[in-house]
Coordinates of C-alpha atoms (C1' of nucleotides) in Angstrom, one line a residue:
Chain E
M2 CA 41.3 10.7 -5.4
I3 CA 43.2 7.6 -4.4
N4 CA 41.2 6.7 -1.3
Q5 CA 39.0 4.1 -2.9
K6 CA 41.9 2.4 -4.6
L7 CA 43.9 2.3 -1.4
A8 CA 40.9 1.0 0.6
E9 CA 40.5 -1.8 -1.9
L10 CA 44.1 -2.8 -1.5
F11 CA 43.8 -3.0 2.2
Y12 CA 40.6 -5.0 2.0
K13 CA 42.4 -7.4 -0.3
I14 CA 45.3 -7.7 2.1
A15 CA 42.8 -8.4 4.9
D16 CA 41.2 -11.2 2.7
I17 CA 44.5 -12.8 2.0
L18 CA 45.6 -12.7 5.7
E19 CA 42.3 -14.2 6.7
M20 CA 42.8 -17.0 4.3
R21 CA 46.2 -17.7 5.8
G22 CA 44.7 -17.9 9.3
V23 CA 46.4 -14.8 10.5
E24 CA 44.5 -13.4 13.6
W25 CA 43.5 -9.8 14.2
K26 CA 45.4 -8.3 11.4
P27 CA 42.6 -8.7 8.9
R28 CA 40.4 -6.7 11.2
A29 CA 43.0 -4.0 11.5
Y30 CA 43.4 -3.7 7.7
R31 CA 39.6 -3.6 7.3
R32 CA 39.2 -0.9 9.9
A33 CA 41.9 1.2 8.2
A34 CA 40.3 0.6 4.8
K35 CA 37.0 1.8 6.2
G36 CA 38.6 4.8 7.8
I37 CA 40.1 5.8 4.5
E38 CA 36.8 5.2 2.6
T39 CA 35.0 7.5 5.0
L40 CA 37.4 10.4 4.5
V41 CA 36.2 13.5 2.7
E42 CA 39.7 14.6 1.9
D43 CA 42.1 12.9 -0.5
V44 CA 44.7 10.8 1.4
S45 CA 47.4 12.1 -0.9
D46 CA 46.5 15.7 0.0
I47 CA 46.7 14.9 3.7
Y48 CA 50.1 13.4 3.2
K49 CA 51.3 16.3 1.0
K50 CA 50.3 18.8 3.6
Q51 CA 51.2 17.2 6.9
G52 CA 53.1 14.0 6.1
V53 CA 52.9 10.6 7.8
R54 CA 52.0 12.0 11.1
A55 CA 48.7 13.2 9.8
L56 CA 48.0 9.9 8.1
K57 CA 48.1 8.3 11.6
E58 CA 45.2 10.5 12.6
I59 CA 43.0 8.6 10.2
P60 CA 40.8 6.2 12.2
G61 CA 42.3 2.7 12.1
V62 CA 45.6 3.8 10.6
G63 CA 48.7 3.4 12.8
E64 CA 52.5 3.3 12.2
R65 CA 52.7 0.4 9.8
I66 CA 49.7 1.2 7.6
A67 CA 50.7 4.8 7.4
E68 CA 54.0 3.7 6.0
K69 CA 52.2 1.6 3.4
I70 CA 50.0 4.6 2.4
E71 CA 53.2 6.6 2.0
E72 CA 54.7 3.9 -0.1
F73 CA 51.6 3.8 -2.3
I74 CA 51.6 7.6 -2.8
K75 CA 55.3 7.6 -3.7
T76 CA 55.5 4.4 -5.8
G77 CA 51.9 3.5 -6.7
R78 CA 52.3 0.1 -5.1
I79 CA 52.4 -1.7 -1.8
K80 CA 55.2 -4.3 -1.8
E81 CA 53.6 -6.2 1.1
F82 CA 50.5 -6.7 -1.0
E83 CA 52.4 -7.9 -4.0
R84 CA 54.4 -10.3 -1.8
L85 CA 51.2 -11.7 -0.3
S86 CA 49.3 -12.1 -3.6
E87 CA 52.3 -13.8 -5.2
T88 CA 52.3 -16.5 -2.6
T89 CA 48.5 -16.9 -2.4
P90 CA 46.5 -18.2 -5.2
K91 CA 44.1 -15.8 -6.7
H92 CA 40.4 -16.4 -6.2
L93 CA 41.0 -18.6 -3.2
N94 CA 38.3 -16.7 -1.4
E95 CA 35.7 -17.9 -4.0
L96 CA 35.6 -21.0 -1.8
M97 CA 34.3 -18.8 1.0
D98 CA 31.2 -18.1 -1.1
V99 CA 30.0 -21.6 -0.4
P100 CA 27.6 -21.4 2.6
G101 CA 29.2 -23.1 5.6
L102 CA 32.8 -22.6 4.4
G103 CA 34.8 -19.9 6.2
A104 CA 38.4 -18.8 6.0
R105 CA 39.7 -21.6 8.2
R106 CA 38.2 -24.6 6.5
A107 CA 38.8 -23.1 3.0
R108 CA 42.5 -23.0 4.0
I109 CA 42.4 -26.6 5.0
L110 CA 40.9 -27.5 1.7
Y111 CA 43.6 -25.7 -0.2
Q112 CA 46.5 -27.0 2.0
K113 CA 45.5 -30.6 2.1
L114 CA 43.9 -31.1 -1.3
G115 CA 45.1 -28.1 -3.3
I116 CA 41.5 -27.0 -4.0
R117 CA 41.3 -23.4 -5.2
T118 CA 38.1 -23.2 -7.3
I119 CA 34.5 -24.1 -6.9
A120 CA 34.8 -26.7 -9.7
Q121 CA 37.7 -28.4 -7.9
L122 CA 35.7 -28.4 -4.7
K123 CA 32.7 -30.0 -6.3
K124 CA 34.8 -32.8 -7.8
A125 CA 36.6 -33.5 -4.6
A126 CA 33.3 -33.6 -2.7
E127 CA 31.7 -36.0 -5.2
Q128 CA 34.8 -38.3 -5.0
H129 CA 34.5 -38.3 -1.2
K130 CA 38.0 -36.9 -0.7
I131 CA 36.9 -34.2 1.7
C132 CA 35.4 -36.3 4.5
K133 CA 38.8 -37.6 5.3
L134 CA 40.1 -34.1 6.2
P135 CA 40.0 -32.8 9.8
T136 CA 36.8 -30.9 10.7
F137 CA 35.0 -32.5 7.7
K138 CA 32.7 -35.5 7.6
E139 CA 30.2 -37.0 5.2
K140 CA 27.7 -34.4 6.1
S141 CA 30.1 -31.7 5.1
E142 CA 30.4 -33.1 1.6
E143 CA 26.6 -33.1 1.2
N144 CA 26.4 -29.5 2.5
I145 CA 29.2 -28.5 0.1
I146 CA 27.4 -30.0 -2.9
E147 CA 24.1 -28.4 -1.9
G148 CA 25.9 -25.1 -1.3
I149 CA 27.4 -25.1 -4.7
K150 CA 24.0 -25.8 -6.3
F151 CA 22.6 -22.9 -4.4
I152 CA 25.3 -20.5 -5.5
K153 CA 24.8 -21.6 -9.1
S154 CA 21.0 -21.2 -9.0
S155 CA 20.8 -18.0 -7.0
G156 CA 23.6 -16.3 -8.9
G157 CA 24.7 -14.4 -5.8
R158 CA 23.0 -11.1 -4.9
K159 CA 19.6 -10.3 -6.3
L160 CA 18.1 -6.9 -7.2
L161 CA 16.4 -5.1 -4.4
S162 CA 13.3 -4.8 -6.6
I163 CA 13.1 -8.6 -6.9
V164 CA 13.5 -9.4 -3.2
L165 CA 11.6 -6.7 -1.5
P166 CA 8.1 -7.8 -2.7
V167 CA 8.8 -11.4 -1.6
A168 CA 9.9 -10.1 1.9
L169 CA 6.9 -7.8 2.2
K170 CA 4.6 -10.8 1.6
I171 CA 6.2 -12.8 4.4
E172 CA 6.3 -9.9 6.7
A173 CA 2.6 -9.4 6.3
R174 CA 1.8 -13.0 7.0
L175 CA 3.9 -13.0 10.2
K176 CA 2.1 -10.0 11.6
K177 CA -0.4 -12.2 13.3
F178 CA 2.3 -13.3 15.8
G179 CA 3.1 -9.7 16.9
Q180 CA 5.4 -6.9 16.0
V181 CA 7.3 -7.7 12.7
S182 CA 9.9 -5.9 10.7
I183 CA 12.0 -6.6 7.7
A184 CA 15.7 -6.1 8.7
G185 CA 19.1 -6.6 7.2
S186 CA 20.3 -5.0 4.0
L187 CA 16.8 -5.0 2.7
R188 CA 15.8 -2.6 5.4
R189 CA 18.9 -0.5 4.6
R190 CA 17.7 -0.7 1.0
K191 CA 21.0 -1.8 -0.5
E192 CA 20.8 -2.1 -4.3
T193 CA 21.4 -5.9 -4.2
I194 CA 20.3 -8.3 -1.5
K195 CA 21.8 -11.6 -0.4
D196 CA 19.0 -12.8 1.8
I197 CA 15.8 -11.8 3.5
D198 CA 16.0 -11.1 7.2
I199 CA 12.8 -10.8 9.3
L200 CA 12.4 -10.0 13.0
V201 CA 9.4 -11.0 15.0
A202 CA 8.6 -10.0 18.6
S203 CA 6.8 -12.8 20.3
E204 CA 6.8 -14.6 23.6
E205 CA 5.9 -17.9 21.8
P206 CA 8.8 -18.3 19.4
K207 CA 8.1 -21.9 18.6
Y208 CA 4.8 -21.1 16.9
V209 CA 6.6 -18.5 14.7
I210 CA 9.4 -20.8 13.8
N211 CA 7.0 -23.6 13.1
F212 CA 4.9 -21.3 10.8
F213 CA 7.9 -19.9 9.1
T214 CA 9.6 -23.2 8.2
K215 CA 6.3 -24.6 6.9
M216 CA 5.4 -21.7 4.6
P217 CA 4.4 -23.1 1.2
E218 CA 7.3 -21.5 -0.6
V219 CA 9.9 -23.0 1.7
K220 CA 12.0 -25.4 -0.4
R221 CA 14.7 -26.4 2.2
V222 CA 15.2 -25.7 5.9
L223 CA 18.9 -25.0 6.5
A224 CA 18.7 -24.3 10.2
R225 CA 15.9 -24.5 12.8
G226 CA 16.6 -23.5 16.4
P227 CA 14.2 -22.4 19.1
T228 CA 14.4 -18.7 18.2
K229 CA 16.1 -18.6 14.8
S230 CA 15.7 -20.3 11.5
T231 CA 17.1 -20.2 8.0
V232 CA 15.3 -21.5 4.9
I233 CA 15.7 -21.4 1.1
L234 CA 12.5 -20.3 -0.7
D235 CA 11.4 -21.9 -4.0
N236 CA 12.8 -18.9 -5.9
N237 CA 16.2 -19.7 -4.4
I238 CA 16.2 -16.7 -2.1
Q239 CA 17.4 -17.4 1.4
A240 CA 15.3 -16.1 4.3
D241 CA 16.2 -15.8 8.0
V242 CA 13.8 -15.3 10.8
R243 CA 14.6 -14.4 14.3
V244 CA 12.2 -14.2 17.3
V245 CA 12.8 -12.1 20.4
G246 CA 10.7 -10.9 23.3
K247 CA 8.8 -7.7 23.0
T248 CA 11.1 -5.7 25.4
S249 CA 14.0 -6.5 23.1
F250 CA 12.4 -5.7 19.8
G251 CA 14.4 -2.4 19.3
S252 CA 17.8 -3.7 20.2
A253 CA 17.2 -6.9 18.2
L254 CA 16.0 -4.8 15.2
L255 CA 19.2 -2.7 15.5
Y256 CA 21.3 -5.8 15.6
F257 CA 19.5 -7.6 12.8
T258 CA 19.4 -4.5 10.5
G259 CA 23.2 -4.0 10.6
S260 CA 25.3 -3.3 8.9
K261 CA 27.7 -5.5 10.7
E262 CA 30.2 -2.6 10.8
H263 CA 27.6 -0.3 12.2
N264 CA 26.8 -2.8 14.9
I265 CA 30.4 -3.3 15.8
A266 CA 30.9 0.5 16.1
L267 CA 27.8 0.8 18.3
R268 CA 29.0 -2.0 20.5
E269 CA 32.4 -0.5 20.9
L270 CA 30.8 2.8 21.8
A271 CA 28.7 1.0 24.4
I272 CA 31.8 -0.6 25.9
K273 CA 33.5 2.8 26.1
K274 CA 30.5 4.0 28.1
G275 CA 30.8 1.0 30.4
Y276 CA 27.7 -0.7 28.8
K277 CA 27.1 -3.8 26.9
L278 CA 25.0 -4.0 23.7
N279 CA 23.6 -7.1 22.3
E280 CA 20.3 -8.1 20.6
Y281 CA 18.5 -8.3 23.9
G282 CA 19.2 -4.7 25.0
L283 CA 21.7 -2.2 26.2
F284 CA 22.9 -3.2 29.7
K285 CA 24.9 -1.7 32.5
G286 CA 25.8 -4.7 34.5
A287 CA 22.6 -6.6 34.9
K288 CA 20.5 -3.5 34.5
K289 CA 18.7 -3.0 31.2
L290 CA 18.9 0.6 30.0
A291 CA 17.1 0.3 26.7
G292 CA 15.9 -2.3 24.2
K293 CA 12.2 -1.8 23.4
T294 CA 12.9 0.6 20.5
E295 CA 15.9 1.5 18.4
E296 CA 15.4 5.2 19.4
D297 CA 15.9 4.3 23.1
V298 CA 19.1 2.5 22.4
Y299 CA 20.6 5.3 20.3
K300 CA 19.5 7.8 22.8
K301 CA 21.2 6.0 25.7
L302 CA 24.4 5.9 23.6
G303 CA 24.2 9.6 23.2
L304 CA 23.2 9.5 19.6
K305 CA 20.4 10.8 17.5
Y306 CA 18.3 8.2 15.7
I307 CA 20.1 6.9 12.6
E308 CA 17.9 6.0 9.6
P309 CA 18.6 2.4 8.4
E310 CA 19.8 3.6 5.0
L311 CA 22.7 5.4 6.7
R312 CA 23.9 2.5 8.8
E313 CA 27.1 1.6 6.9
S314 CA 29.7 2.9 9.3
L315 CA 30.5 5.7 6.8
G316 CA 30.5 8.6 9.3
E317 CA 26.9 8.3 10.4
I318 CA 27.7 7.6 14.1
E319 CA 30.0 10.6 14.4
A320 CA 27.3 12.7 12.7
A321 CA 24.6 11.4 15.0
R322 CA 26.8 12.2 18.0
R323 CA 27.3 15.8 16.8
N324 CA 23.7 16.2 15.7
K325 CA 24.8 16.6 12.1
L326 CA 22.8 13.9 10.5
P327 CA 21.1 14.9 7.2
R328 CA 17.3 15.2 7.1
L329 CA 16.9 12.6 4.4
V330 CA 14.7 13.1 1.4
S331 CA 11.5 11.0 1.4
I332 CA 9.2 9.7 -1.3
Q333 CA 6.5 12.2 -0.2
D334 CA 8.9 15.0 -1.1
I335 CA 8.9 14.1 -4.7
R336 CA 6.6 16.3 -6.8
G337 CA 7.3 15.0 -10.3
D338 CA 8.9 12.4 -12.5
I339 CA 11.1 13.9 -15.2
H340 CA 12.4 10.9 -17.0
V341 CA 9.5 9.0 -18.7
H342 CA 9.3 7.1 -22.0
T343 CA 6.2 6.4 -24.0
K344 CA 5.0 4.4 -27.1
W345 CA 6.5 7.2 -29.2
S346 CA 9.9 5.5 -28.7
D347 CA 10.3 2.2 -26.7
G348 CA 7.7 2.6 -24.0
D349 CA 4.5 0.6 -23.6
N350 CA 2.0 3.4 -22.8
S351 CA 0.7 6.6 -24.3
I352 CA 1.7 10.0 -23.0
E353 CA -1.8 10.4 -21.5
E354 CA -1.6 7.1 -19.7
M355 CA 1.7 7.9 -18.2
A356 CA 0.5 11.4 -17.2
L357 CA -2.7 10.1 -15.5
T358 CA -0.8 7.4 -13.6
A359 CA 1.7 10.0 -12.4
K360 CA -1.2 12.2 -11.3
K361 CA -2.6 9.2 -9.3
L362 CA 0.8 8.9 -7.6
G363 CA 0.3 12.5 -6.4
Y364 CA 2.7 14.2 -8.8
E365 CA 2.3 17.7 -10.1
Y366 CA 4.3 17.4 -13.2
I367 CA 5.9 14.8 -15.5
C368 CA 8.4 15.2 -18.3
I369 CA 8.2 13.0 -21.4
T370 CA 11.8 12.1 -22.5
D371 CA 11.7 9.6 -25.3
H372 CA 14.9 8.5 -27.0
S373 CA 16.6 10.5 -29.8
K374 CA 17.0 9.5 -33.4
T375 CA 20.2 7.5 -33.2
R376 CA 18.6 5.0 -30.8
A377 CA 16.9 3.3 -33.7
I378 CA 16.6 0.1 -31.8
A379 CA 14.5 2.0 -29.3
H380 CA 12.5 3.7 -32.0
G381 CA 14.3 7.0 -31.3
L382 CA 12.3 10.0 -32.5
K383 CA 13.5 11.8 -35.7
E384 CA 13.2 15.5 -35.6
G385 CA 9.8 15.6 -37.3
R386 CA 8.2 13.2 -34.9
L387 CA 9.7 15.0 -31.9
L388 CA 8.2 18.3 -33.1
K389 CA 4.9 16.4 -33.6
Q390 CA 5.2 15.1 -30.0
I391 CA 5.7 18.6 -28.7
Q392 CA 2.4 19.7 -30.3
E393 CA 0.6 16.6 -29.0
I394 CA 1.8 17.5 -25.4
K395 CA 0.6 21.0 -25.8
K396 CA -2.9 19.7 -26.7
L397 CA -2.8 17.2 -23.9
N398 CA -2.1 19.9 -21.3
K399 CA -5.3 21.7 -22.4
K400 CA -7.2 18.4 -22.0
I401 CA -6.1 17.0 -18.7
K402 CA -6.2 18.8 -15.4
G403 CA -4.1 18.4 -12.2
I404 CA -0.8 17.5 -13.8
R405 CA 1.5 19.5 -16.1
V406 CA 3.2 17.5 -18.9
L407 CA 6.6 18.8 -19.9
T408 CA 8.3 18.2 -23.2
G409 CA 11.8 16.7 -23.2
S410 CA 14.2 14.2 -24.7
E411 CA 16.7 11.6 -23.5
V412 CA 19.2 12.6 -26.1
D413 CA 22.2 10.5 -27.0
I414 CA 25.6 11.9 -26.4
L415 CA 27.5 10.8 -29.6
A416 CA 31.0 9.5 -29.5
D417 CA 32.6 13.0 -30.1
G418 CA 30.5 14.6 -27.3
S419 CA 28.1 16.3 -29.7
L420 CA 24.3 15.7 -29.3
D421 CA 21.9 13.7 -31.4
Y422 CA 19.7 16.7 -32.2
G423 CA 20.8 20.2 -33.3
D424 CA 20.4 23.2 -31.1
D425 CA 17.4 24.4 -33.2
I426 CA 15.5 21.3 -32.0
L427 CA 16.9 21.2 -28.4
K428 CA 16.0 24.8 -27.7
K429 CA 12.3 23.9 -28.2
L430 CA 12.3 21.4 -25.4
D431 CA 11.5 22.1 -21.7
V432 CA 14.0 19.6 -20.4
V433 CA 16.9 18.0 -22.1
I434 CA 18.5 14.9 -20.5
A435 CA 21.8 13.8 -22.1
A436 CA 23.0 10.3 -21.8
V437 CA 25.7 7.9 -23.2
H438 CA 24.2 4.8 -24.9
S439 CA 27.1 3.6 -27.0
G440 CA 30.8 3.5 -27.3
F441 CA 31.2 2.3 -23.7
K442 CA 34.7 1.0 -24.1
M443 CA 36.4 4.4 -24.5
P444 CA 39.4 5.3 -22.3
K445 CA 38.6 7.3 -19.2
E446 CA 39.9 10.7 -20.4
K447 CA 38.1 10.5 -23.7
M448 CA 34.8 9.4 -22.1
T449 CA 35.1 12.2 -19.5
A450 CA 35.8 14.8 -22.2
R451 CA 32.9 13.5 -24.2
I452 CA 30.4 13.9 -21.3
V453 CA 31.8 17.3 -20.3
K454 CA 31.4 18.5 -23.9
A455 CA 27.8 17.5 -23.8
L456 CA 27.2 19.2 -20.5
E457 CA 28.7 22.4 -22.0
N458 CA 25.9 22.5 -24.6
E459 CA 23.7 25.3 -23.4
H460 CA 20.5 23.4 -24.0
V461 CA 21.5 20.3 -22.0
D462 CA 20.0 20.4 -18.4
I463 CA 20.6 16.9 -16.9
L464 CA 23.2 14.2 -17.3
D465 CA 21.6 10.8 -16.8
H466 CA 23.1 7.4 -15.7
P467 CA 26.6 8.9 -15.5
T468 CA 28.4 5.5 -15.3
G469 CA 26.2 3.4 -17.6
R470 CA 26.3 0.4 -15.4
I471 CA 23.7 -2.3 -15.3
I472 CA 23.8 -4.1 -12.0
N473 CA 24.9 -7.7 -12.3
T474 CA 25.1 -7.3 -16.1
R475 CA 27.3 -4.6 -17.3
P476 CA 30.2 -2.8 -15.5
P477 CA 30.3 1.0 -15.4
Y478 CA 32.2 2.6 -18.2
Q479 CA 35.4 4.4 -17.3
V480 CA 34.7 8.0 -16.4
D481 CA 36.1 10.6 -14.0
L482 CA 33.0 11.4 -11.9
D483 CA 34.8 14.0 -9.8
K484 CA 35.6 16.0 -12.9
I485 CA 32.0 15.7 -14.2
F486 CA 30.6 16.8 -10.8
K487 CA 32.8 19.8 -10.7
R488 CA 32.0 20.9 -14.2
A489 CA 28.3 20.3 -13.7
K490 CA 28.3 22.5 -10.7
E491 CA 30.2 25.3 -12.5
L492 CA 27.7 25.1 -15.4
G493 CA 24.7 24.9 -13.1
K494 CA 23.7 21.5 -14.7
F495 CA 22.1 18.6 -12.9
I496 CA 22.9 14.9 -12.5
E497 CA 20.1 12.3 -12.6
I498 CA 19.8 9.4 -10.2
N499 CA 18.3 6.9 -12.5
A500 CA 15.8 4.9 -10.3
F501 CA 15.4 1.9 -12.6
P502 CA 16.2 -1.0 -10.3
D503 CA 19.0 -2.5 -12.3
R504 CA 20.7 0.9 -12.9
L505 CA 20.5 3.0 -9.7
D506 CA 23.1 5.2 -11.4
L507 CA 24.4 7.4 -9.7
K508 CA 24.8 4.9 -6.9
D509 CA 24.8 5.7 -3.2
V510 CA 28.5 6.5 -2.5
D511 CA 28.7 8.6 -5.7
I512 CA 25.6 10.5 -4.7
K513 CA 27.4 11.4 -1.4
R514 CA 30.4 12.7 -3.3
A515 CA 28.3 14.7 -5.8
I516 CA 26.5 16.4 -2.9
R517 CA 29.8 17.2 -1.3
V518 CA 30.9 18.9 -4.5
G519 CA 27.5 20.8 -4.4
V520 CA 25.9 19.5 -7.6
K521 CA 22.1 19.4 -7.6
L522 CA 20.5 16.1 -8.5
T523 CA 17.3 14.8 -10.0
I524 CA 15.6 11.4 -9.5
G525 CA 14.0 10.0 -12.6
T526 CA 12.4 6.6 -13.0
D527 CA 13.3 6.0 -16.7
A528 CA 9.8 4.4 -16.8
H529 CA 8.9 2.5 -20.0
D530 CA 5.5 1.4 -18.6
V531 CA 3.0 2.9 -16.2
N532 CA 4.0 0.4 -13.5
H533 CA 7.6 1.6 -13.7
L534 CA 6.6 5.0 -12.3
R535 CA 6.7 3.3 -8.9
Y536 CA 10.4 2.7 -9.2
M537 CA 10.8 6.2 -7.8
A538 CA 10.9 4.5 -4.4
F539 CA 14.2 2.8 -5.3
G540 CA 15.7 6.0 -6.6
V541 CA 14.7 7.8 -3.4
A542 CA 16.1 4.9 -1.3
T543 CA 19.4 5.2 -3.2
A544 CA 19.4 9.0 -2.7
R545 CA 18.9 8.4 1.0
R546 CA 21.8 6.0 1.1
G547 CA 23.8 8.8 -0.4
W548 CA 22.8 11.2 2.4
A549 CA 20.6 13.3 0.1
E550 CA 18.2 15.9 1.6
K551 CA 15.2 17.4 0.0
K552 CA 17.1 20.5 -1.0
D553 CA 19.6 18.3 -3.0
I554 CA 16.9 16.9 -5.2
L555 CA 15.5 19.1 -7.9
N556 CA 12.2 17.3 -8.5
C557 CA 11.2 18.0 -4.9
L558 CA 10.4 21.5 -6.2
S559 CA 6.8 22.6 -6.8
T560 CA 5.7 23.1 -10.4
K561 CA 6.2 26.8 -10.1
E562 CA 9.7 26.6 -8.7
F563 CA 10.7 23.9 -11.1
L564 CA 9.5 25.8 -14.1
K565 CA 11.4 28.8 -12.9
V566 CA 14.7 26.9 -12.6
F567 CA 14.2 25.5 -16.1
K568 CA 13.0 28.8 -17.5
I569 CA 9.9 27.2 -18.8
K570 CA 7.0 29.4 -19.6
Chain U
dG23 C1' 48.1 -4.2 13.2
dC24 C1' 45.6 -0.8 16.2
dC25 C1' 44.6 1.2 20.5
dG26 C1' 44.2 3.3 25.5
dT27 C1' 39.9 9.2 30.9
dT28 C1' 40.8 1.7 33.9
dT29 C1' 45.8 -0.2 30.1
dT30 C1' 51.9 1.2 26.1
dC31 C1' 50.4 -4.9 26.8
dG32 C1' 46.8 -7.6 26.0
dG33 C1' 42.8 -7.1 24.6
dC34 C1' 40.1 -6.7 19.9
dC35 C1' 31.3 -7.3 19.3
dC36 C1' 28.3 -10.8 20.6
dG37 C1' 25.2 -14.6 20.6
dA38 C1' 22.6 -18.6 17.9
dC39 C1' 23.0 -22.7 15.5
dT40 C1' 25.4 -26.7 13.5
dG41 C1' 28.1 -30.6 13.6
dT42 C1' 33.5 -30.7 12.5
dT43 C1' 32.0 -32.3 18.5
dT44 C1' 30.7 -35.6 24.1
dT45 C1' 32.4 -29.7 25.7
dC46 C1' 33.7 -26.7 21.8
dA47 C1' 35.2 -24.7 17.3
dG48 C1' 33.6 -22.8 13.1
dT49 C1' 30.4 -20.1 10.7
dC50 C1' 27.0 -16.6 10.3
dG51 C1' 24.9 -12.2 10.7

DNA sequence: GCCGTTTTCGGCCCGACTGTTTTCAGTCG
């Protein structure tokens, strides 16, 4: 599958062209990249079967880009890209991370002062070299220095789980002004969030803006207009509020939720129909056709309602047009959590405490999956203790009512693909989750073979966190997911979406691929504490972003059905 | 560089806010 690699190249070309001040081409390259990303089929297969002509059928791909795709398939490179990157310093777009600096002014900084990095930028601003440049003044230097401080302290994008509670608190407070909704990537439940966006419907925007900019946690006001304001909160999260009239709430929510690409696609669709779409509504001439609710706007555009998690311009608009949208899984569909740790290994709570909390959450079953013996650092269970735990769970099931506790293990996949317990032990467990916790630096083929070998063990049921990534901390290890999905399907094995907020592994786009292959998935919280059981919501959100339906997720099954699938008595 | 049931040339989403600016470009979402 070369689609992703190719899309990345085109995105990079777009960035470079943008830095150079080239007009329109960046947009064309990005559209082509998006078109390629959205494809189900491998680009090289399309080319093999029907040649360049078929490539041009891909949305956003024309004559010139089709040639570049052909070149990449034949030679593994795109000369144009190499030419561009040779003559453009790398990392120049890091300047564009500074709030207030876009492509145009970043280019001026480079051309006039040779600034390429944030460090050089900071020095130049402090030495007052920048205010002499065109389009810059003293105020710009202040803003640049402030902006760099912000980047350093905020560390870029934050985890969904960190930002969401902050946003919910603000949302609740703004309710007294009228209809309120969290919008932006937060509403789409992206795994990381750059800023909080909140929309308010009110005919008195000045009161809202006044209240918002004076909230106790506001550290700095970046912008404050009559209907829109941007602030930095004391935890260095940026928050934007926008106020619109009640009759525009839907169209404004649509606009403010994004994604940007989704909005552009909708607006283009509107234009094709002879309409105009903006945050105030959908218009035909001066006549407003829709705007009060999102549903109204979609309907008038000839589309079914699209859930926020799907709004990434990855095929959802076409699916909405053809009434082929998935019926997304929801948190209410989840009947049990099947990845839970306890005090027996590195968790904080007893088996009983975890079970009772799960019961309170409305679950019918829970599976205890402590670490295996090699995870000594996590107090992994030696065989004797695991057998003892199995007995303990048997006793507990007689004692507590209303929830079934299953036995299991999160067993290490060792470097050679063998498992951390022998078959004699594994066969005693209800559910066996296998996972890689060491030897991350293996080459791709070796890692893939290692995981496949583990899946081929007859006692293994589920593969957990298939890429091993920790968001913002550790990159994924090299692994051929397509191969893993294919083998898992053949063997009737499952893949877990780990719901822990810094893992979310599988991630959204990989979930979509897995479902396409036909692998069944599970969602497990990897809870190490009773409070972590609530992380299920993040796992479900990620599954939804991956177009998952109830039927794709195994722990949507009732206890009876679940036990049958796992052949548990 | 792409695209066309108004177009094969001349467009390319759209509006708010800031400050580079005294009428508009740049940036952002």
